[in-house]
Coordinates of C-alpha atoms and ligand atoms in Angstrom, one line a residue:
M21 CA 32.6 7.6 2.5
I22 CA 29.5 6.0 1.4
P23 CA 28.4 3.7 3.5
I24 CA 26.7 -0.1 1.7
V25 CA 24.6 -2.3 4.3
L26 CA 25.1 -5.9 4.3
K27 CA 22.2 -8.4 5.7
F28 CA 23.0 -11.5 6.6
G29 CA 20.0 -13.8 7.6
G30 CA 19.9 -16.3 10.0
T31 CA 20.7 -19.3 6.9
S32 CA 24.0 -17.1 5.6
V33 CA 24.9 -17.7 9.8
G34 CA 23.5 -21.4 10.3
D35 CA 26.8 -23.3 10.3
V36 CA 30.7 -22.7 10.7
Q37 CA 30.8 -23.1 6.4
A38 CA 28.3 -20.2 6.5
F39 CA 30.4 -17.6 9.1
E40 CA 33.1 -18.5 6.9
N41 CA 31.2 -16.7 4.0
V42 CA 30.0 -14.1 5.8
A43 CA 33.2 -13.2 6.1
D44 CA 34.9 -13.4 3.0
I45 CA 31.6 -11.7 1.4
V46 CA 32.7 -8.4 3.5
G47 CA 36.6 -8.8 3.6
A48 CA 36.1 -7.6 -0.9
R49 CA 34.3 -5.3 0.7
V50 CA 35.4 -2.9 2.8
D51 CA 36.7 -0.4 0.7
L52 CA 32.7 0.1 0.2
A53 CA 32.3 0.7 4.2
P54 CA 29.8 -1.8 4.6
V55 CA 27.9 -1.8 7.6
V56 CA 26.4 -5.3 9.1
V57 CA 23.0 -6.5 10.3
V58 CA 23.1 -10.0 11.3
S59 CA 19.4 -12.2 12.5
A60 CA 20.7 -14.8 14.8
M61 CA 22.3 -17.9 13.1
S62 CA 18.7 -20.4 12.2
K63 CA 16.3 -21.2 14.7
V64 CA 17.2 -19.7 16.9
T65 CA 14.7 -16.9 17.2
D66 CA 12.5 -20.2 16.5
A67 CA 14.0 -21.8 19.5
L68 CA 14.1 -18.9 22.3
L69 CA 9.9 -18.2 21.2
A70 CA 9.3 -21.3 21.7
S71 CA 10.6 -21.2 25.3
T72 CA 9.0 -18.7 26.4
K73 CA 5.9 -20.3 25.5
I74 CA 7.2 -23.4 27.7
A75 CA 7.6 -20.8 30.5
A76 CA 4.4 -18.9 30.1
E77 CA 2.5 -22.1 30.5
A78 CA 4.4 -22.2 33.8
K79 CA 7.3 -24.5 33.3
P80 CA 10.4 -22.8 33.9
R81 CA 13.5 -25.5 34.0
E82 CA 11.6 -27.1 30.9
A83 CA 12.0 -23.4 29.5
I84 CA 15.6 -23.3 30.4
D85 CA 16.4 -26.1 29.2
S86 CA 14.9 -26.3 26.2
L87 CA 17.6 -23.9 25.3
D88 CA 20.8 -25.8 26.2
S89 CA 21.0 -27.1 22.2
I90 CA 20.8 -23.3 21.5
F91 CA 23.7 -22.4 23.5
K92 CA 25.6 -25.3 22.3
R93 CA 24.8 -25.2 19.3
H94 CA 27.0 -20.8 19.0
K95 CA 29.8 -22.6 21.6
Q96 CA 31.0 -25.2 19.3
T97 CA 30.2 -22.7 16.4
A98 CA 32.9 -20.6 18.0
N99 CA 34.8 -23.0 18.8
K100 CA 35.2 -24.3 15.3
L101 CA 35.8 -20.2 13.9
L102 CA 37.9 -18.5 16.4
T103 CA 41.2 -18.8 18.6
A104 CA 41.7 -20.6 21.2
A105 CA 41.2 -17.3 23.7
G106 CA 38.7 -16.1 21.0
A107 CA 36.7 -18.9 21.8
T108 CA 36.7 -19.0 25.3
R109 CA 35.9 -14.8 25.5
Y110 CA 32.6 -16.4 23.4
A111 CA 31.7 -19.0 26.0
T112 CA 31.6 -16.7 28.9
V113 CA 29.7 -14.6 26.7
I114 CA 27.7 -17.7 26.1
D115 CA 26.9 -18.2 29.6
E116 CA 26.3 -15.1 30.5
A117 CA 23.3 -15.5 28.5
K118 CA 22.4 -18.9 29.5
S119 CA 21.6 -17.0 32.9
A120 CA 20.3 -13.7 31.5
T121 CA 17.9 -15.8 30.3
S122 CA 16.7 -17.6 33.1
T123 CA 16.2 -14.9 34.9
L124 CA 13.7 -13.9 32.2
L125 CA 11.8 -17.1 31.6
R126 CA 11.6 -17.6 35.5
R127 CA 9.9 -14.1 35.5
I128 CA 8.2 -15.0 33.1
V129 CA 6.3 -17.2 35.4
V130 CA 5.4 -14.4 38.0
E131 CA 4.9 -11.8 35.7
P132 CA 2.4 -12.8 33.5
A133 CA 1.6 -9.3 32.5
N134 CA 5.0 -8.6 31.8
Y135 CA 5.5 -11.4 28.8
R136 CA 5.7 -10.0 25.7
A137 CA 7.8 -7.1 26.7
L138 CA 9.6 -10.4 28.9
Q139 CA 10.0 -12.3 25.2
D140 CA 11.2 -10.0 23.6
S141 CA 14.3 -9.7 25.5
V142 CA 14.7 -13.4 25.2
L143 CA 14.2 -13.2 21.8
A144 CA 17.0 -10.0 21.8
F145 CA 19.5 -13.0 22.7
G146 CA 19.6 -14.4 19.2
E147 CA 20.7 -11.0 17.1
T148 CA 23.0 -10.3 20.1
L149 CA 25.1 -13.9 20.5
S150 CA 25.7 -13.7 16.3
S151 CA 26.5 -10.0 16.4
I152 CA 28.9 -10.4 18.3
L153 CA 30.4 -14.0 16.9
L154 CA 30.4 -12.2 13.9
A155 CA 32.2 -9.7 14.5
Q156 CA 35.0 -11.1 16.6
L157 CA 35.3 -13.9 13.9
F158 CA 36.3 -10.6 11.5
I159 CA 37.7 -8.9 13.9
E160 CA 40.2 -12.3 13.5
R161 CA 40.0 -12.4 10.3
G162 CA 41.7 -8.5 10.2
I163 CA 38.6 -7.2 9.2
S164 CA 38.4 -4.3 11.4
A165 CA 35.1 -4.4 13.1
K166 CA 32.9 -3.5 16.4
Q167 CA 29.8 -5.1 17.3
V168 CA 27.4 -2.6 18.2
D169 CA 23.9 -2.9 20.5
A170 CA 21.4 -2.2 18.3
R171 CA 19.1 -1.2 20.7
R172 CA 21.2 2.3 20.7
C173 CA 20.5 2.7 17.5
V174 CA 17.0 1.5 16.9
I175 CA 14.1 3.3 19.3
T176 CA 10.8 2.1 18.8
N177 CA 7.6 2.3 20.6
D178 CA 6.6 0.2 23.1
E179 CA 4.4 -2.3 20.7
H180 CA 6.4 -5.5 21.9
G181 CA 6.9 -7.9 19.3
C182 CA 6.0 -5.6 16.5
A183 CA 7.6 -2.5 17.6
A184 CA 7.6 0.8 15.1
P185 CA 10.6 2.1 14.5
L186 CA 10.2 6.3 15.9
M187 CA 12.8 7.5 12.6
T188 CA 13.3 10.7 14.2
E189 CA 15.2 9.5 17.0
T190 CA 16.1 5.8 15.4
F191 CA 17.9 8.3 12.8
A192 CA 19.7 10.7 15.2
A193 CA 21.1 7.5 17.3
T194 CA 22.0 5.8 14.4
Q195 CA 24.0 8.6 13.4
S196 CA 25.4 9.7 16.3
N197 CA 26.6 5.7 17.3
L198 CA 27.8 4.9 13.8
L199 CA 29.4 7.2 11.6
P200 CA 32.3 7.9 14.3
L201 CA 33.1 4.3 13.3
I202 CA 32.2 4.3 9.7
E203 CA 34.4 7.7 10.0
A204 CA 37.7 5.2 11.2
E205 CA 36.7 2.7 9.3
V206 CA 35.8 0.0 11.8
I207 CA 32.9 -2.0 10.5
P208 CA 29.7 -2.0 12.9
V209 CA 28.2 -5.0 13.6
L210 CA 24.4 -4.7 14.6
G211 CA 21.7 -7.8 15.2
G212 CA 18.6 -7.6 13.3
F213 CA 15.3 -7.3 14.8
V214 CA 15.8 -5.3 17.7
G215 CA 15.0 -2.3 19.4
S216 CA 14.3 -0.6 22.7
T217 CA 12.0 2.5 23.7
S218 CA 13.0 5.6 24.5
T219 CA 13.3 4.6 28.2
G220 CA 15.3 1.3 27.8
E221 CA 13.4 -1.5 27.4
T222 CA 14.1 -4.5 24.8
T223 CA 11.8 -4.4 21.7
T224 CA 11.4 -7.0 18.7
L225 CA 10.4 -5.1 15.1
G226 CA 8.4 -8.6 14.0
R227 CA 9.6 -12.3 13.1
G228 CA 12.0 -11.8 10.2
G229 CA 12.3 -7.9 10.9
S230 CA 16.5 -7.7 10.3
D231 CA 15.7 -7.0 6.5
Y232 CA 13.7 -3.9 8.2
T233 CA 16.6 -3.3 10.5
A234 CA 19.0 -3.4 7.1
A235 CA 16.7 -0.6 5.5
I236 CA 16.4 1.5 7.9
M237 CA 19.7 1.5 9.1
G238 CA 20.5 2.0 5.3
A239 CA 18.4 5.4 5.3
A240 CA 20.2 6.5 8.5
L241 CA 22.8 6.6 6.5
N242 CA 22.1 7.8 3.4
A243 CA 23.6 4.8 2.2
R244 CA 24.9 3.5 -1.5
E245 CA 22.8 0.4 -1.4
I246 CA 21.0 -1.5 1.0
Q247 CA 22.2 -5.5 0.3
I248 CA 19.9 -8.2 1.6
W249 CA 22.2 -11.8 2.2
T250 CA 20.2 -15.0 2.7
D251 CA 19.9 -18.8 0.7
V252 CA 19.1 -17.9 -3.4
T253 CA 20.0 -16.2 -6.1
G254 CA 17.3 -12.9 -5.3
V255 CA 14.0 -13.0 -5.7
L256 CA 12.8 -15.8 -7.9
T257 CA 9.2 -15.5 -10.0
A258 CA 7.7 -17.7 -7.7
D259 CA 8.2 -19.6 -3.8
P260 CA 11.1 -22.4 -4.4
R261 CA 9.8 -24.6 -2.1
V262 CA 6.6 -24.4 -4.1
V263 CA 8.6 -24.3 -8.0
P264 CA 12.1 -25.4 -8.0
T265 CA 12.0 -23.9 -11.0
A266 CA 11.6 -20.8 -10.3
Q267 CA 14.3 -17.9 -12.1
T268 CA 16.1 -15.1 -11.1
V269 CA 14.3 -11.8 -11.5
E270 CA 17.1 -8.7 -12.6
R271 CA 15.4 -6.0 -11.6
L272 CA 12.2 -5.3 -9.1
S273 CA 10.6 -1.8 -8.7
Y274 CA 9.4 -0.6 -5.3
A275 CA 6.3 -1.4 -5.9
E276 CA 6.9 -4.7 -7.6
A277 CA 8.8 -5.5 -4.5
A278 CA 6.4 -3.5 -1.8
E279 CA 3.9 -6.1 -3.4
L280 CA 5.5 -9.2 -3.6
A281 CA 7.0 -9.2 0.4
Y282 CA 3.9 -8.2 0.9
F283 CA 2.0 -10.9 -0.5
G284 CA 3.5 -13.6 0.6
A285 CA 7.7 -13.5 -1.3
K286 CA 9.6 -14.0 2.6
V287 CA 12.2 -13.5 0.8
L288 CA 11.9 -9.6 1.5
H289 CA 10.5 -8.3 5.1
P290 CA 7.4 -6.2 3.8
K291 CA 8.1 -3.2 5.5
T292 CA 11.9 -3.2 4.1
I293 CA 10.9 -1.1 1.6
Q294 CA 9.6 2.0 2.7
P295 CA 12.7 3.8 4.5
A296 CA 14.4 2.3 0.3
I297 CA 11.8 4.5 -1.0
E298 CA 12.3 7.2 1.6
G299 CA 15.9 7.9 0.8
S300 CA 15.6 6.8 -2.2
I301 CA 18.3 4.1 -2.2
P302 CA 18.3 0.1 -4.1
V303 CA 18.1 -2.8 -2.4
R304 CA 19.5 -5.8 -4.0
I305 CA 19.1 -9.0 -3.2
C306 CA 22.0 -11.7 -3.0
N307 CA 23.1 -14.9 -2.3
S308 CA 25.4 -15.5 0.6
R309 CA 26.1 -19.1 -1.3
A310 CA 26.4 -17.9 -4.2
P311 CA 28.0 -14.0 -4.3
D312 CA 28.7 -14.2 -7.6
E313 CA 25.2 -14.6 -8.7
A314 CA 24.4 -11.0 -10.0
G315 CA 20.8 -11.9 -7.8
T316 CA 17.6 -9.4 -8.0
L317 CA 18.3 -5.3 -7.6
V318 CA 14.8 -3.5 -6.9
C319 CA 14.6 -0.1 -7.2
A320 CA 13.1 3.1 -8.5
Q321 CA 13.1 2.4 -11.9
I322 CA 10.1 1.2 -13.7
E323 CA 10.5 -1.4 -16.0
S324 CA 7.5 -3.7 -18.3
T325 CA 9.0 -7.2 -20.0
P326 CA 8.0 -8.4 -22.4
R327 CA 5.9 -11.3 -20.0
T328 CA 4.0 -8.5 -18.1
V329 CA 4.0 -10.4 -14.5
K330 CA 7.1 -10.6 -12.6
A331 CA 6.6 -12.8 -10.1
I332 CA 3.9 -14.6 -8.6
A333 CA 4.1 -14.6 -4.6
H334 CA 1.0 -16.7 -2.5
K335 CA 0.6 -17.0 1.3
T336 CA -1.7 -19.4 3.4
G337 CA -3.3 -18.7 6.6
V338 CA -5.5 -16.4 5.3
T339 CA -9.2 -16.3 6.8
T340 CA -11.5 -14.2 4.8
V341 CA -14.6 -13.0 6.0
Q342 CA -17.9 -11.4 4.8
I343 CA -20.5 -8.3 5.4
S344 CA -23.7 -8.6 3.6
S345 CA -26.0 -5.7 4.5
A346 CA -28.8 -3.8 2.8
R347 CA -28.1 -1.6 4.9
M348 CA -25.1 -0.6 2.9
L349 CA -27.5 0.6 -0.2
G350 CA -26.5 3.9 -0.8
A351 CA -26.3 4.9 3.4
Y352 CA -23.0 6.7 4.1
G353 CA -20.5 6.0 6.8
F354 CA -20.8 1.9 6.6
L355 CA -17.6 1.6 5.8
R356 CA -16.2 3.8 8.5
A357 CA -18.0 1.9 11.1
L358 CA -17.2 -1.9 9.2
F359 CA -13.7 -0.7 9.7
E360 CA -13.4 0.8 13.0
V361 CA -14.6 -3.3 14.4
F362 CA -10.5 -4.0 12.9
E363 CA -9.2 -1.3 14.0
K364 CA -10.5 -1.8 18.2
H365 CA -9.8 -5.6 17.8
R366 CA -5.6 -4.1 16.5
T367 CA -6.4 -6.4 13.2
V368 CA -4.9 -6.0 9.7
V369 CA -7.2 -6.2 7.0
D370 CA -5.2 -7.2 3.7
V371 CA -7.7 -6.9 0.3
V372 CA -10.5 -5.8 0.3
T373 CA -14.1 -6.0 -2.0
T374 CA -17.2 -4.0 -2.1
S375 CA -20.2 -4.9 -4.1
E376 CA -23.6 -2.5 -3.1
V377 CA -24.7 -5.1 -0.5
S378 CA -21.4 -6.5 0.5
V379 CA -18.3 -6.1 1.6
S380 CA -15.1 -9.5 1.9
L381 CA -11.9 -8.9 2.8
S382 CA -8.9 -11.6 3.9
L383 CA -7.0 -11.3 7.3
D384 CA -3.4 -12.8 7.8
D385 CA -4.1 -12.8 12.0
A386 CA -7.4 -14.4 13.2
A387 CA -6.4 -14.0 16.9
A388 CA -9.2 -11.7 17.8
L389 CA -11.9 -13.4 15.5
P390 CA -14.7 -14.0 17.2
E391 CA -14.7 -11.0 18.6
I392 CA -14.1 -8.9 15.3
V393 CA -17.1 -11.2 14.4
A394 CA -19.6 -10.8 16.9
D395 CA -19.4 -6.4 16.5
L396 CA -19.5 -7.4 12.6
E397 CA -23.0 -9.5 13.5
K398 CA -24.2 -6.1 14.6
L399 CA -23.7 -4.4 11.9
G400 CA -25.1 -7.0 8.8
T401 CA -25.2 -10.8 7.9
V402 CA -21.2 -11.7 8.3
G403 CA -19.2 -15.7 7.0
V404 CA -16.3 -16.6 7.5
E405 CA -13.5 -18.8 5.6
K406 CA -10.9 -20.2 6.9
G407 CA -7.6 -22.4 5.5
R408 CA -7.9 -19.6 2.4
A409 CA -4.7 -18.8 0.6
I410 CA -3.9 -15.1 -1.7
I411 CA -2.3 -15.2 -4.6
C412 CA -1.0 -12.4 -6.3
V413 CA 0.5 -11.8 -10.1
V414 CA 3.0 -8.6 -9.6
G415 CA 4.1 -7.1 -12.0
E416 CA 4.8 -3.0 -13.8
G417 CA 3.5 -3.9 -17.3
L418 CA 0.3 -5.4 -15.9
R419 CA -0.9 -1.9 -15.9
G420 CA -3.3 -1.8 -19.2
T421 CA -2.5 -4.8 -20.6
P422 CA -5.6 -6.9 -21.8
G423 CA -6.4 -10.3 -20.8
I424 CA -3.7 -10.9 -18.0
A425 CA -7.3 -11.8 -15.6
A426 CA -8.8 -14.4 -18.1
R427 CA -5.2 -16.1 -18.4
V428 CA -4.7 -16.5 -14.3
F429 CA -8.6 -17.6 -14.6
S430 CA -8.0 -20.1 -17.5
T431 CA -5.1 -21.6 -16.0
I432 CA -6.8 -22.5 -12.9
S433 CA -10.4 -22.7 -14.3
D434 CA -11.6 -25.6 -11.8
I435 CA -10.6 -23.9 -8.5
N436 CA -12.8 -21.2 -7.5
V437 CA -11.4 -18.2 -6.9
S438 CA -13.1 -15.6 -4.7
L439 CA -11.9 -11.4 -3.2
I440 CA -10.7 -10.7 -6.7
S441 CA -8.4 -7.6 -6.4
Q442 CA -6.1 -5.8 -8.5
G443 CA -4.2 -2.8 -6.3
A444 CA -4.9 0.3 -6.5
S445 CA -1.6 0.5 -8.4
S446 CA -2.1 -1.8 -10.8
I447 CA 0.8 -3.7 -10.4
N448 CA -0.9 -6.7 -9.1
F449 CA -3.5 -9.2 -9.0
T450 CA -4.3 -10.7 -6.3
F451 CA -7.0 -13.4 -5.7
A452 CA -8.0 -16.3 -2.7
I453 CA -8.3 -19.6 -3.3
E454 CA -8.8 -23.0 -0.7
E455 CA -5.2 -23.1 0.7
E456 CA -5.3 -27.2 -0.4
R457 CA -5.3 -25.8 -4.0
V458 CA -2.0 -22.9 -3.1
K459 CA 0.6 -25.6 -4.5
E460 CA -1.2 -26.6 -7.8
A461 CA -2.5 -23.7 -8.6
V462 CA 0.8 -21.8 -8.2
T463 CA 2.8 -24.3 -10.3
R464 CA 0.2 -23.5 -13.0
L465 CA 0.2 -20.2 -13.5
H466 CA 3.5 -20.4 -13.2
E467 CA 4.4 -22.7 -15.6
A468 CA 1.8 -20.1 -18.2
F469 CA 3.5 -17.3 -16.7
F470 CA 7.0 -18.3 -17.1
G471 CA 6.1 -21.2 -20.3
E472 CA 7.9 -24.1 -18.3
S473 CA 7.3 -27.4 -20.3
K474 CA 7.2 -30.6 -17.5
V475 CA 11.0 -31.9 -19.9
Q476 CA 12.1 -28.7 -19.1
R477 CA 11.5 -28.4 -15.4
S478 CA 12.8 -32.1 -14.5
E479 CA 16.0 -31.2 -16.3
S480 CA 16.6 -27.5 -14.8
K481 CA 15.6 -29.1 -11.1
V482 CA 18.9 -31.8 -11.8
Q483 CA 20.6 -28.4 -12.9
S484 CA 19.4 -26.6 -9.8
S485 CA 20.4 -29.6 -7.5
K486 CA 24.2 -29.5 -8.7
S487 CA 24.7 -26.3 -8.7
K488 CA 23.6 -26.2 -5.7
V489 CA 26.1 -28.4 -4.8
Q490 CA 28.2 -26.8 -6.7
S491 CA 27.8 -23.2 -5.1
T492 CA 28.3 -24.9 -1.4
T493 CA 31.6 -26.5 -1.7
A494 CA 33.3 -23.8 -3.6
Ligands
ADP25 P1 16.8 -14.8 6.1 O1 17.1 -16.3 7.1 O2 17.8 -15.1 4.7 O3 16.3 -13.8 6.4 P2 14.2 -16.2 4.7 O4 14.1 -17.4 5.2 O5 14.1 -15.3 5.2 O6 15.7 -15.6 4.7 O7 13.8 -16.4 2.5 C1 14.5 -16.3 2.3 C2 13.1 -18.0 1.9 O8 12.2 -17.1 0.8 C3 14.3 -18.3 0.5 O9 15.0 -19.2 0.9 C4 12.4 -18.6 0.1 O10 12.2 -20.5 0.0 C5 11.6 -18.3 0.2 N1 10.8 -17.4 -0.6 C6 9.2 -17.4 -0.7 N2 9.5 -16.9 -1.8 C7 10.2 -16.9 -2.3 C8 10.4 -15.7 -3.3 N3 9.8 -15.2 -4.4 N4 12.0 -15.7 -4.1 C9 13.0 -15.8 -3.6 N5 12.5 -16.3 -1.9 C10 11.2 -16.8 -2.0
LIG26 N1 16.0 -13.7 13.4 C1 14.4 -13.1 13.3 C2 13.3 -14.0 13.4 O1 13.9 -14.9 12.9 C3 14.6 -11.6 12.4 C4 15.1 -12.2 11.1 O2 15.5 -13.8 11.1 O3 14.7 -11.2 10.6 O4 12.5 -13.8 13.0
MG27 MG1 14.5 -13.1 6.8

């Protein structure tokens, strides 16, 4: 039996109705041998994370109390979803979680050196609790299912907060834990995002990491497809929070999806694509509120659309750094010295452009910026700009299509653009602008490339809000 991985995000298990939808979606697909990966209920990871930060300020009581409402929400949801006996059993699970998180939060106060490890243990409760509830709901609906602790399958290094899975160990553990269930036609239900080191310490894969768990499960089980069920119908032509009229992109290549995810399309965690590519497994992004809509299919097949541009992604909170040095001219070893600074401070560099005497680059995480700048100043003159945003225009057809850059620049000719780069794969065109103007720039670019007049926009806005109401009440 070749399984299919179905991953449901936080909003897909945000409330009673959302859980019901998931049970319907999975119930209609039992013949496909599903493996279900689920996120924490929406906002729960945020609350758990906040509680660890309060504990770190030596306020354990406040930290513990801050979690009351989320435990209550789990209980109330279970009360409405499960039989009385099921709900009582689940209430015991919640009480145990409450006492275990309280202990962990108190330990954060007295063991600051273990902060990140303890934080991961607290965060893991989000996915553990949602997966237990979902598996119980399936069972009560007559769907044969079993909750599996993801820590038994996803084996990682000990980089708490953004642990990297050890693929050989993870594949072996996943196969030995899940294949017997799949053979027995029992649906495994796992929490995403969570893993453990080979010595059994809880880790997490980074925010939004449940998509990555699903992709890893898919690769380990050689699944026929990895389906990411979320609150929008697939990958859209732009972030719908900025461009409400953004449309579903029917197909993307792996490379296009990876670029969009990396440059801000939150719908897909950036690491999701790699395991899918390695196993040649298609990834489909579907809407759990509108399960009949086709969504987006991501696969190896490359398709250039007549429009050439498939979608526009953006991300804010970016810092750009410029290093200028005459020493660079005709010298070798300069770039190595420069990148060693970022390696030393464990900081990821996103976009890089160089000229003969200067290098510009962008950083997502500027936590180590003061130390980085101090080291870079040994190499040359350093300039820093905070509050930047990156916009990334993506499409396989960009390769060799003239005029894209001209169109981008003429559309936003009044906005100052820096750090212009066309990725090595030539399927993306990326640049930085000031953060305050990013919404305006993305909206204008979307209009330019996807041809929406203002009139059409207000009409389709009405339509999309109507269809939302229809799909949630359907
Ligand atoms: P989940 O909880 O299911 O993992 P996320 O909130 O992580 O969901 O991702 C879905 C959200 O991603 C959408 O609600 C949307 O606001 C945002 N998003 C940003 N860019 C895009 C895009 N290009 N296409 C679709 N969604 C996007
Ligand atoms: N619950 C985790 C988060 O909110 C992981 C996920 O939802 O993908 O980041
Ligand atoms: Mg997500």
